[in-house]
PDB file of C-alpha atoms and ligand atoms in Angstrom:
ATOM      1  CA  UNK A   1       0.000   0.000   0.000  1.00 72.00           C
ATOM      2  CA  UNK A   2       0.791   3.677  -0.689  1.00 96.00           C
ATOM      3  CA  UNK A   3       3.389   4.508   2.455  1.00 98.00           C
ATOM      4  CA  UNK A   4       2.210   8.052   2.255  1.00 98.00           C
ATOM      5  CA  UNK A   5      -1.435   7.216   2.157  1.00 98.00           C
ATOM      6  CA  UNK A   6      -0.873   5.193   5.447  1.00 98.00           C
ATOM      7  CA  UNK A   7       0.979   7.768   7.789  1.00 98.00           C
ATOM      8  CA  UNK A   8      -1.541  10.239   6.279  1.00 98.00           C
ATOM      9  CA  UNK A   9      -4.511   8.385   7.649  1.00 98.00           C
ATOM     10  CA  UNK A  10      -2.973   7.389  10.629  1.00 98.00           C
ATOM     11  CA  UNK A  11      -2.454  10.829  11.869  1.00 98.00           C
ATOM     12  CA  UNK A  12      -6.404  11.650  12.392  1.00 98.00           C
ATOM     13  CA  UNK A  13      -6.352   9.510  15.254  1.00 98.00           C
ATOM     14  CA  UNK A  14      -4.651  12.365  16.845  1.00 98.00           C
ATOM     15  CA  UNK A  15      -8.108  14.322  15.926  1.00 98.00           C
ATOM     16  CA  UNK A  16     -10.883  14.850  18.441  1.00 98.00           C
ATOM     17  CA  UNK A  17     -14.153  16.372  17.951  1.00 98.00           C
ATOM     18  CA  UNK A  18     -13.749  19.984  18.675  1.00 98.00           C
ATOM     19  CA  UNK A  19     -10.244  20.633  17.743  1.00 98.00           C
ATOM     20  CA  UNK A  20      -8.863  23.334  15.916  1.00 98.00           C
ATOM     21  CA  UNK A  21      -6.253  21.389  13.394  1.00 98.00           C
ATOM     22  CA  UNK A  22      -3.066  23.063  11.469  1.00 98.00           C
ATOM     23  CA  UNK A  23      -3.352  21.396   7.975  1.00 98.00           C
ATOM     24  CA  UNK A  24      -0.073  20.623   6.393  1.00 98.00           C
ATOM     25  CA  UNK A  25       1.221  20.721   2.516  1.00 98.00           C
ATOM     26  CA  UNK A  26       2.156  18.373   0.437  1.00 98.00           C
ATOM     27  CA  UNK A  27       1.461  15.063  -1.226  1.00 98.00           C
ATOM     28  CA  UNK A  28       1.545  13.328   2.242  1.00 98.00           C
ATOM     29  CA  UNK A  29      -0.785  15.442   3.864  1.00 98.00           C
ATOM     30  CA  UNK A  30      -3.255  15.242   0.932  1.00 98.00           C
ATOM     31  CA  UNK A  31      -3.890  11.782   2.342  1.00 98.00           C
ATOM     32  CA  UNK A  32      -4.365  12.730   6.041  1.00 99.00           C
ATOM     33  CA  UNK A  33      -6.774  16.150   4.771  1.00 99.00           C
ATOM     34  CA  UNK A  34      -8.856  13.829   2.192  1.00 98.00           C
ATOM     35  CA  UNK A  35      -9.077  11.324   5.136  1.00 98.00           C
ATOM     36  CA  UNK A  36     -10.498  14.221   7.974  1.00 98.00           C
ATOM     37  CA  UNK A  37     -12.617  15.115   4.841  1.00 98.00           C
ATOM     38  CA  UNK A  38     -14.642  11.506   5.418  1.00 98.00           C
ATOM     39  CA  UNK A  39     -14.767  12.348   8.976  1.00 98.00           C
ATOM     40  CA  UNK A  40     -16.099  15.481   8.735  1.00 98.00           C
ATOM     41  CA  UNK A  41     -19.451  14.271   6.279  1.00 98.00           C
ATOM     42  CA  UNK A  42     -19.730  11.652   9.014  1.00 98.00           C
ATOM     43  CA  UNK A  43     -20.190  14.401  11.612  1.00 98.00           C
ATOM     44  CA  UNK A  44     -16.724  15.251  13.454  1.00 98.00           C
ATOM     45  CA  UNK A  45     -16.570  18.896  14.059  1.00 98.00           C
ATOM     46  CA  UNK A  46     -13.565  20.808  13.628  1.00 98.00           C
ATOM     47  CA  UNK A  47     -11.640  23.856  12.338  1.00 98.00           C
ATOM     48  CA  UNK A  48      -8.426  23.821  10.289  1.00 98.00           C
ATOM     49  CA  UNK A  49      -6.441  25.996   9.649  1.00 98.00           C
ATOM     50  CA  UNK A  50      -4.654  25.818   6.257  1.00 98.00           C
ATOM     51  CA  UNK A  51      -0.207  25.920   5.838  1.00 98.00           C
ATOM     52  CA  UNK A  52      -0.607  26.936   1.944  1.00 98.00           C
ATOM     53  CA  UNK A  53      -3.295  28.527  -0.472  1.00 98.00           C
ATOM     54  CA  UNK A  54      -3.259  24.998  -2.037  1.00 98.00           C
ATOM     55  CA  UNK A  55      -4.404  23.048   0.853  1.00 98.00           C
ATOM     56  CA  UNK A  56      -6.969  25.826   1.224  1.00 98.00           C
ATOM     57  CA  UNK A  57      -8.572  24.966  -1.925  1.00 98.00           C
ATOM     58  CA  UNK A  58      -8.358  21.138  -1.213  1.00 98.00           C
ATOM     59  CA  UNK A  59     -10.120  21.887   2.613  1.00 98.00           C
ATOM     60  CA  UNK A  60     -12.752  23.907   0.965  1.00 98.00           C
ATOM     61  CA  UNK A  61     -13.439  21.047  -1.782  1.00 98.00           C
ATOM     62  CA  UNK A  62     -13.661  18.584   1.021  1.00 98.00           C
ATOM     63  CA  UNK A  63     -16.303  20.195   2.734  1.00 98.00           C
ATOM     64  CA  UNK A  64     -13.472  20.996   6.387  1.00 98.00           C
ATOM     65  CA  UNK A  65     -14.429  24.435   8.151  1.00 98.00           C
ATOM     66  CA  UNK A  66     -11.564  27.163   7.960  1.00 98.00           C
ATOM     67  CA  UNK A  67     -10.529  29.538  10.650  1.00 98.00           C
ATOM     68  CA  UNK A  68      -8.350  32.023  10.670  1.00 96.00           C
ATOM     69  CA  UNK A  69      -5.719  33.293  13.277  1.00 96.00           C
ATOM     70  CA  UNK A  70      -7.786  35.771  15.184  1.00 96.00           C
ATOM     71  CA  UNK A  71     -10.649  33.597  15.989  1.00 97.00           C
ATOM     72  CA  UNK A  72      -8.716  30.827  17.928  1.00 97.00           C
ATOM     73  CA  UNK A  73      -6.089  31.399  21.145  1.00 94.00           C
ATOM     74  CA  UNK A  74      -4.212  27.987  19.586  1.00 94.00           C
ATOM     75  CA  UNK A  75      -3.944  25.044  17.686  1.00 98.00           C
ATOM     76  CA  UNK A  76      -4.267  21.784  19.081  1.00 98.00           C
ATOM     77  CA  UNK A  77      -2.546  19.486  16.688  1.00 98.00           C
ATOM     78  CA  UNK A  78      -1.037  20.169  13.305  1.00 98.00           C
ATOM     79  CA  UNK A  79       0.046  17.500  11.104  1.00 99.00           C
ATOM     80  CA  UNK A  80       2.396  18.162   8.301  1.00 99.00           C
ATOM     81  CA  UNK A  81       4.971  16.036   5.813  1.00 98.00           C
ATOM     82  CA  UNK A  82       8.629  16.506   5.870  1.00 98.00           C
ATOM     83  CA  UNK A  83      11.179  16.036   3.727  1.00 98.00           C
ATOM     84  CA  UNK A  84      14.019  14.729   5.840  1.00 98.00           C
ATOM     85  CA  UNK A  85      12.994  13.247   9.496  1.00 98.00           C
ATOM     86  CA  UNK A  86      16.508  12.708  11.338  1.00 98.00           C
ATOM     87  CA  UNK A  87      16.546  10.114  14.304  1.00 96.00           C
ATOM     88  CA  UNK A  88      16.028  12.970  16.867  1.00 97.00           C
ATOM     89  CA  UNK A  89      13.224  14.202  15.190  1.00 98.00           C
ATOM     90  CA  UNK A  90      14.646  17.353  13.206  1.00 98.00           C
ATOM     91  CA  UNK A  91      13.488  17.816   9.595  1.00 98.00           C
ATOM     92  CA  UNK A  92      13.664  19.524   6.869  1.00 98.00           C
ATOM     93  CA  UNK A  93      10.627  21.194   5.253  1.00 98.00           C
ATOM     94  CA  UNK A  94       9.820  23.206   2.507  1.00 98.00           C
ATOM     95  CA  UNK A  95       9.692  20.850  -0.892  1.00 98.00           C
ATOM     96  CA  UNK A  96       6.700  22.561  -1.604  1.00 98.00           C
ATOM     97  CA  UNK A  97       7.603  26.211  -0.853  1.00 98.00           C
ATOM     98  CA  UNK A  98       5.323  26.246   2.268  1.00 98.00           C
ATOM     99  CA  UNK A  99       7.803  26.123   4.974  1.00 98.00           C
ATOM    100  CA  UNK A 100       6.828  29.351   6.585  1.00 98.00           C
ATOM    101  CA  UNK A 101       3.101  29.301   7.099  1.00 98.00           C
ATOM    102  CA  UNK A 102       4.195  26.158   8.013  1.00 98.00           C
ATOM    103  CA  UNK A 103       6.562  26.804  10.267  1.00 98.00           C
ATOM    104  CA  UNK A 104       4.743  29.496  12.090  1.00 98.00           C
ATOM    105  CA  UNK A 105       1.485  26.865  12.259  1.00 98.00           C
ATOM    106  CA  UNK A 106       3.705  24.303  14.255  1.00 98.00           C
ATOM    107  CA  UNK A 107       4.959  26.880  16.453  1.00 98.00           C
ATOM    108  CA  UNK A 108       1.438  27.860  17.462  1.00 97.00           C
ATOM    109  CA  UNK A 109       0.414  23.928  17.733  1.00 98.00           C
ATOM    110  CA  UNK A 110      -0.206  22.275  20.988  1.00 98.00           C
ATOM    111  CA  UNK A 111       1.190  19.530  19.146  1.00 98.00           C
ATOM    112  CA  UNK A 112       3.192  18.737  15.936  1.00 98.00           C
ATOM    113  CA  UNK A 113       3.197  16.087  13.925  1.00 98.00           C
ATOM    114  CA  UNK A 114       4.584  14.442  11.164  1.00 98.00           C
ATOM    115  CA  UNK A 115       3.633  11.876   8.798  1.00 98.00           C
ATOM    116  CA  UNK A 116       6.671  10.749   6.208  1.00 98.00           C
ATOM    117  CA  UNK A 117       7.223   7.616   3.763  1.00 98.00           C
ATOM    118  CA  UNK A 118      10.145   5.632   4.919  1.00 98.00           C
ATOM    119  CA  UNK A 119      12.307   7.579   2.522  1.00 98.00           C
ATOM    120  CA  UNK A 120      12.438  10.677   4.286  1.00 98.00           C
ATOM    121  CA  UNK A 121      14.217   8.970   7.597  1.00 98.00           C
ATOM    122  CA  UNK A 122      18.067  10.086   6.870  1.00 98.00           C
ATOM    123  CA  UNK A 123      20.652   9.880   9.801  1.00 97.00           C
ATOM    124  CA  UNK A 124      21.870  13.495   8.653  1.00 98.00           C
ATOM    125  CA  UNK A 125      19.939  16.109   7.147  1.00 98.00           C
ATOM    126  CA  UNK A 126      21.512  17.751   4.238  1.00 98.00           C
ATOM    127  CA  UNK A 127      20.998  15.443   1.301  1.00 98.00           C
ATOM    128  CA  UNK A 128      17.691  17.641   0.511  1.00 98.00           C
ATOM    129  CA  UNK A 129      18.459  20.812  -0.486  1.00 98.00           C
ATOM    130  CA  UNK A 130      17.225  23.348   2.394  1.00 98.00           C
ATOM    131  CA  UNK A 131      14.213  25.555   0.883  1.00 99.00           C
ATOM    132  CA  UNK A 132      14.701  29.091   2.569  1.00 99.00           C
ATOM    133  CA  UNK A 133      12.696  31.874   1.689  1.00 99.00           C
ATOM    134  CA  UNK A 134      14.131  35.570   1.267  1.00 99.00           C
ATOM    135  CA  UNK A 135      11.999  38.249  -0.111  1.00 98.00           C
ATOM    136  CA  UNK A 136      13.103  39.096  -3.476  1.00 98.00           C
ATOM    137  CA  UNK A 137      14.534  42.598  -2.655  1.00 98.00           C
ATOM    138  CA  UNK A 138      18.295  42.859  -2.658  1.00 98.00           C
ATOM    139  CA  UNK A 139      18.123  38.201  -2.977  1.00 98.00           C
ATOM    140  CA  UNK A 140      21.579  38.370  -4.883  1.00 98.00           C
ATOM    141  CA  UNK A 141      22.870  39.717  -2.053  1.00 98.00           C
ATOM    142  CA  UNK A 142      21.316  37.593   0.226  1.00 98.00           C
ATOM    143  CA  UNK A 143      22.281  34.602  -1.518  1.00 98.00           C
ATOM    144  CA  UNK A 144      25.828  36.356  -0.504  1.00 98.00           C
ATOM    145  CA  UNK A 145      25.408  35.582   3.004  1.00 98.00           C
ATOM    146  CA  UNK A 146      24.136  32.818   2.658  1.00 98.00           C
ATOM    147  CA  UNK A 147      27.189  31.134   0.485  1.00 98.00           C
ATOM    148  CA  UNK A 148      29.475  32.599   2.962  1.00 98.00           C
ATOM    149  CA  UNK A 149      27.799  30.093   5.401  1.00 98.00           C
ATOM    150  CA  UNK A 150      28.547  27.521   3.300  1.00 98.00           C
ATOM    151  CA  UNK A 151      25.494  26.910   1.347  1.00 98.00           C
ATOM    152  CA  UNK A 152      25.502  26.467  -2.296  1.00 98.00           C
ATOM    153  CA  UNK A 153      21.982  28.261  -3.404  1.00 98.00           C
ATOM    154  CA  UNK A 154      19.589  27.801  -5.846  1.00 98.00           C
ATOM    155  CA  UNK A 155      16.763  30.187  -6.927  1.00 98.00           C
ATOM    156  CA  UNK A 156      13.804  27.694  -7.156  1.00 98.00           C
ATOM    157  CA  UNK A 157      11.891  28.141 -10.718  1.00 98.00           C
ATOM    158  CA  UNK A 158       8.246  27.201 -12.039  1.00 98.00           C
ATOM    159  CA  UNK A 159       7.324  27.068 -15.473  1.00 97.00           C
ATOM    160  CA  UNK A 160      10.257  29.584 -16.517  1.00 97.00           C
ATOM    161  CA  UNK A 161       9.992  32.111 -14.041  1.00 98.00           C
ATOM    162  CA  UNK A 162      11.191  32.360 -10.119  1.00 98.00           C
ATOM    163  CA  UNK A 163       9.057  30.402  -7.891  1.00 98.00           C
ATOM    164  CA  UNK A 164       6.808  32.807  -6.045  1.00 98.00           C
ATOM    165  CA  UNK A 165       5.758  31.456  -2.315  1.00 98.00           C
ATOM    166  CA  UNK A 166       2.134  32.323  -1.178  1.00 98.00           C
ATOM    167  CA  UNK A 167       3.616  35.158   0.322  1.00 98.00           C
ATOM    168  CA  UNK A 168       5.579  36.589  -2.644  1.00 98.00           C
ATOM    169  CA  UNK A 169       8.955  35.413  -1.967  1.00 98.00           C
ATOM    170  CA  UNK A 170      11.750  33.507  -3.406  1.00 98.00           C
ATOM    171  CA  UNK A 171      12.868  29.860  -2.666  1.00 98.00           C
ATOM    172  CA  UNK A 172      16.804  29.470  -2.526  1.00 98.00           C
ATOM    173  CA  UNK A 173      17.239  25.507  -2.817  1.00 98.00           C
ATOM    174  CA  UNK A 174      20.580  25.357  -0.728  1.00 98.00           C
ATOM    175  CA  UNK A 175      22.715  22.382  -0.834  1.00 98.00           C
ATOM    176  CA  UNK A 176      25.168  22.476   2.839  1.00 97.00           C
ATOM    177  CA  UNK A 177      25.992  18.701   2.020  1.00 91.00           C
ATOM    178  CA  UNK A 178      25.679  17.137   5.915  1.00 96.00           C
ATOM    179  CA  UNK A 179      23.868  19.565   8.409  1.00 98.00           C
ATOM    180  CA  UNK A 180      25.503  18.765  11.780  1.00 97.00           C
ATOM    181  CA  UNK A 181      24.299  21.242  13.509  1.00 98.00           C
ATOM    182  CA  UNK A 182      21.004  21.629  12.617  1.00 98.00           C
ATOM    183  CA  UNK A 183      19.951  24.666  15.308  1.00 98.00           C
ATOM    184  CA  UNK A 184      22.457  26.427  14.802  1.00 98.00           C
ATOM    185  CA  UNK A 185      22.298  26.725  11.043  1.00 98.00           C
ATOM    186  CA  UNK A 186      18.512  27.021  11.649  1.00 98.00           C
ATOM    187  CA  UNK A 187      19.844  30.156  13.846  1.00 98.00           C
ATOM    188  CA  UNK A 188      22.476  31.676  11.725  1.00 98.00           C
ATOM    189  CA  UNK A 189      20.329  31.593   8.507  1.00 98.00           C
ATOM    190  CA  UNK A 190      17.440  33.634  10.072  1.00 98.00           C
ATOM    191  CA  UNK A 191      19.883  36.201  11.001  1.00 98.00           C
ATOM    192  CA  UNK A 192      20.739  37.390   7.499  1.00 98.00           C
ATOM    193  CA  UNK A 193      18.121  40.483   6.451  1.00 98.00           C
ATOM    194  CA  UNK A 194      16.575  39.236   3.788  1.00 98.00           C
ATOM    195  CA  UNK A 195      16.197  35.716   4.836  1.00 98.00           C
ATOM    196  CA  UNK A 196      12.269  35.383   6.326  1.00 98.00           C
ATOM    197  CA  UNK A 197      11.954  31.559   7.273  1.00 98.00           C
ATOM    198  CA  UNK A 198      14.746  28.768   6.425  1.00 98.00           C
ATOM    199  CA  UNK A 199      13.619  24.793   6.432  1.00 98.00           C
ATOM    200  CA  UNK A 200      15.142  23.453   9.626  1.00 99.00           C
ATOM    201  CA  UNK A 201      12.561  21.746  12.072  1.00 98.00           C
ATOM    202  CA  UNK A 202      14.743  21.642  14.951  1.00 98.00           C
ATOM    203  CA  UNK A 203      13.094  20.267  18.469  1.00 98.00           C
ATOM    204  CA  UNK A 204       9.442  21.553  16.951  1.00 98.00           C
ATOM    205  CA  UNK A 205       8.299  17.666  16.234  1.00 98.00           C
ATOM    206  CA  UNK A 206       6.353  16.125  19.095  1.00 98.00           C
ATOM    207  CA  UNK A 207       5.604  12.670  16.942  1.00 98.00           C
ATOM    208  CA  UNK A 208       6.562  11.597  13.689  1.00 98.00           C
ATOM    209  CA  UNK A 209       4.389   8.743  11.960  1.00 98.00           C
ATOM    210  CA  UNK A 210       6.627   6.974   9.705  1.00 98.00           C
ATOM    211  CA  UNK A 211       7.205   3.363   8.226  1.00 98.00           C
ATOM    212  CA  UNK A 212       9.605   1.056   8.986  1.00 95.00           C
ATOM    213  CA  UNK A 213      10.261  -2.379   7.853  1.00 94.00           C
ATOM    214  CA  UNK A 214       6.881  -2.086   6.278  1.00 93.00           C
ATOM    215  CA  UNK A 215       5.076  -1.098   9.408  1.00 97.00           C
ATOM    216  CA  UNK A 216       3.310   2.009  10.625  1.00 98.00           C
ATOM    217  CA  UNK A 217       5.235   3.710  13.700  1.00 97.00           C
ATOM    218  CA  UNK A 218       4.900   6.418  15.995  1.00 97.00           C
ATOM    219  CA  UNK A 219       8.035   8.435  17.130  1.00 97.00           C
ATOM    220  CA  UNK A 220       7.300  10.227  19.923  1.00 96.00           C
ATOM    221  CA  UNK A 221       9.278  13.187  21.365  1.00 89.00           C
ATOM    222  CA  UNK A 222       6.660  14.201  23.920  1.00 71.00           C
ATOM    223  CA  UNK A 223       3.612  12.139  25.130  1.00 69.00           C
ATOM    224  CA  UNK A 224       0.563  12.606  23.352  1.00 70.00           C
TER     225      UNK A 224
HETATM  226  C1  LIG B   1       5.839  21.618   1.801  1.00 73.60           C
HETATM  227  C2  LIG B   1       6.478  20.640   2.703  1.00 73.60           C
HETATM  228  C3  LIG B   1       6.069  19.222   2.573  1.00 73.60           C
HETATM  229  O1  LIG B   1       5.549  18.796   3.773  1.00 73.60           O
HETATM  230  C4  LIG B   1       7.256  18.399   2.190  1.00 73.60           C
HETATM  231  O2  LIG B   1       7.815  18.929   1.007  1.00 73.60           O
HETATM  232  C5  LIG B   1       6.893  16.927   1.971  1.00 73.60           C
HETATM  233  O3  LIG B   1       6.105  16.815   0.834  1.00 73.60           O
HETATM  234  P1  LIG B   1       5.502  15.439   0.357  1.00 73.60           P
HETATM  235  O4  LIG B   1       4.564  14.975   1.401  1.00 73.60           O
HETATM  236  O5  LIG B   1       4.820  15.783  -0.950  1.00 73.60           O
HETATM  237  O6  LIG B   1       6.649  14.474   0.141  1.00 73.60           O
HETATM  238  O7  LIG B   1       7.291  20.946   3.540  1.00 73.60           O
HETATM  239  O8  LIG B   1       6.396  22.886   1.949  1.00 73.60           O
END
């Protein structure tokens, strides 16, 4: 069976009635929206709140209530893909140009988690280009700093033009080989005007559903 399709529909266990629910982006978490879709025409009542324009549209189709920031005090459980999972948890994010709605939607969740095929479990991130989103003011420059850090950059392109994010920013696909230090890159990257989000998960997972050996399991960072 589809790996993604089973970590996707796994993760609405983790959804009760009445809970406001970050709703990730990306070809994973199509499988865990489509699935809270079912629940919802069966009767389960909950708001989402979307990570991307796309999964906006796909919510809508499927019939999920949408709520925005200042109707709610929090989130109680996002779910999201990833990228790259590493064995404490860390990921990468950002395949999809999302990673800063995302980002600030797991930072504002109770609790995070992620649902990834068996291919995204790496030992070291790094082998996925890091997505990191600068506004496109001054981005040559940018790109700069960010070489001198020792990332080899990238500006992400869609159908012959610059990728544009849902926020109107570029995507520099940046290549640092083996991330060993994954918080403080996380750290140093943010620093640079120009930069707005960078990629790096670090410490923000509280589960990760993921499939080993051909079976479904649960990391857990926190209890849930
Ligand atoms: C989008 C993301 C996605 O979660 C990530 O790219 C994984 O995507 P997929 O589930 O399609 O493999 O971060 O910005």
């Amino acid at each position: 069976m589809n790996e993604k399709k089973q970590v996707g529909e796994k993760a609405v266990e983790y959804v009760k009635d009445g809970m406001v629910v970050g709703l990730g982006t990306g070809s994973t978490a199509y499988y865990f929206i489509s699935k809270l879709g079912e629940l919802v025409q069966q009767g389960l009542s909950i708001r989402g709140v979307p990570t991307s324009m796309q999964t906006e549209q796909l919510a809508k189709e499927l019939g999920i209530p949408l709520v925005s920031f200042n109707e709610i005090e929090k989130i109680d459980v996002a779910v999201d893909g990833a990228d790259e999972v590493d064995s404490e948890l860390n990921l990468i994010k950002g395949g999809g140009g999302a990673l800063l709605r995302e980002k600030i939607i797991a930072a504002s969740a109770k609790t995070f988690i992620i649902i990834a095929d068996s291919h995204k479990n790496v030992d070291t991130l790094g082998a996925f280009p890091l997505p990191i989103e600068v506004v496109p003011y001054g981005f040559e420059m940018t790109i700069k700093h960010i070489q001198n850090l020792g990332g080899r950059t990238k500006l992400r392109q869609y159908q012959g033009n610059s990728f544009l994010t849902d926020n109107g920013n570029f995507i520099l696909d940046t290549s640092f080989q083996e991330i060993k230090q994954p918080k403080e890159l996380e750290k140093d990257l943010n620093l640079i005007p120009g930069v707005v989000e960078n990629g790096l998960f670090v410490g923000m997972a509280d589960a990760v559903i993921t499939i080993m050996d051909n079976c479904i399991i649960t990391q857990v960072r926190k209890e849930l």
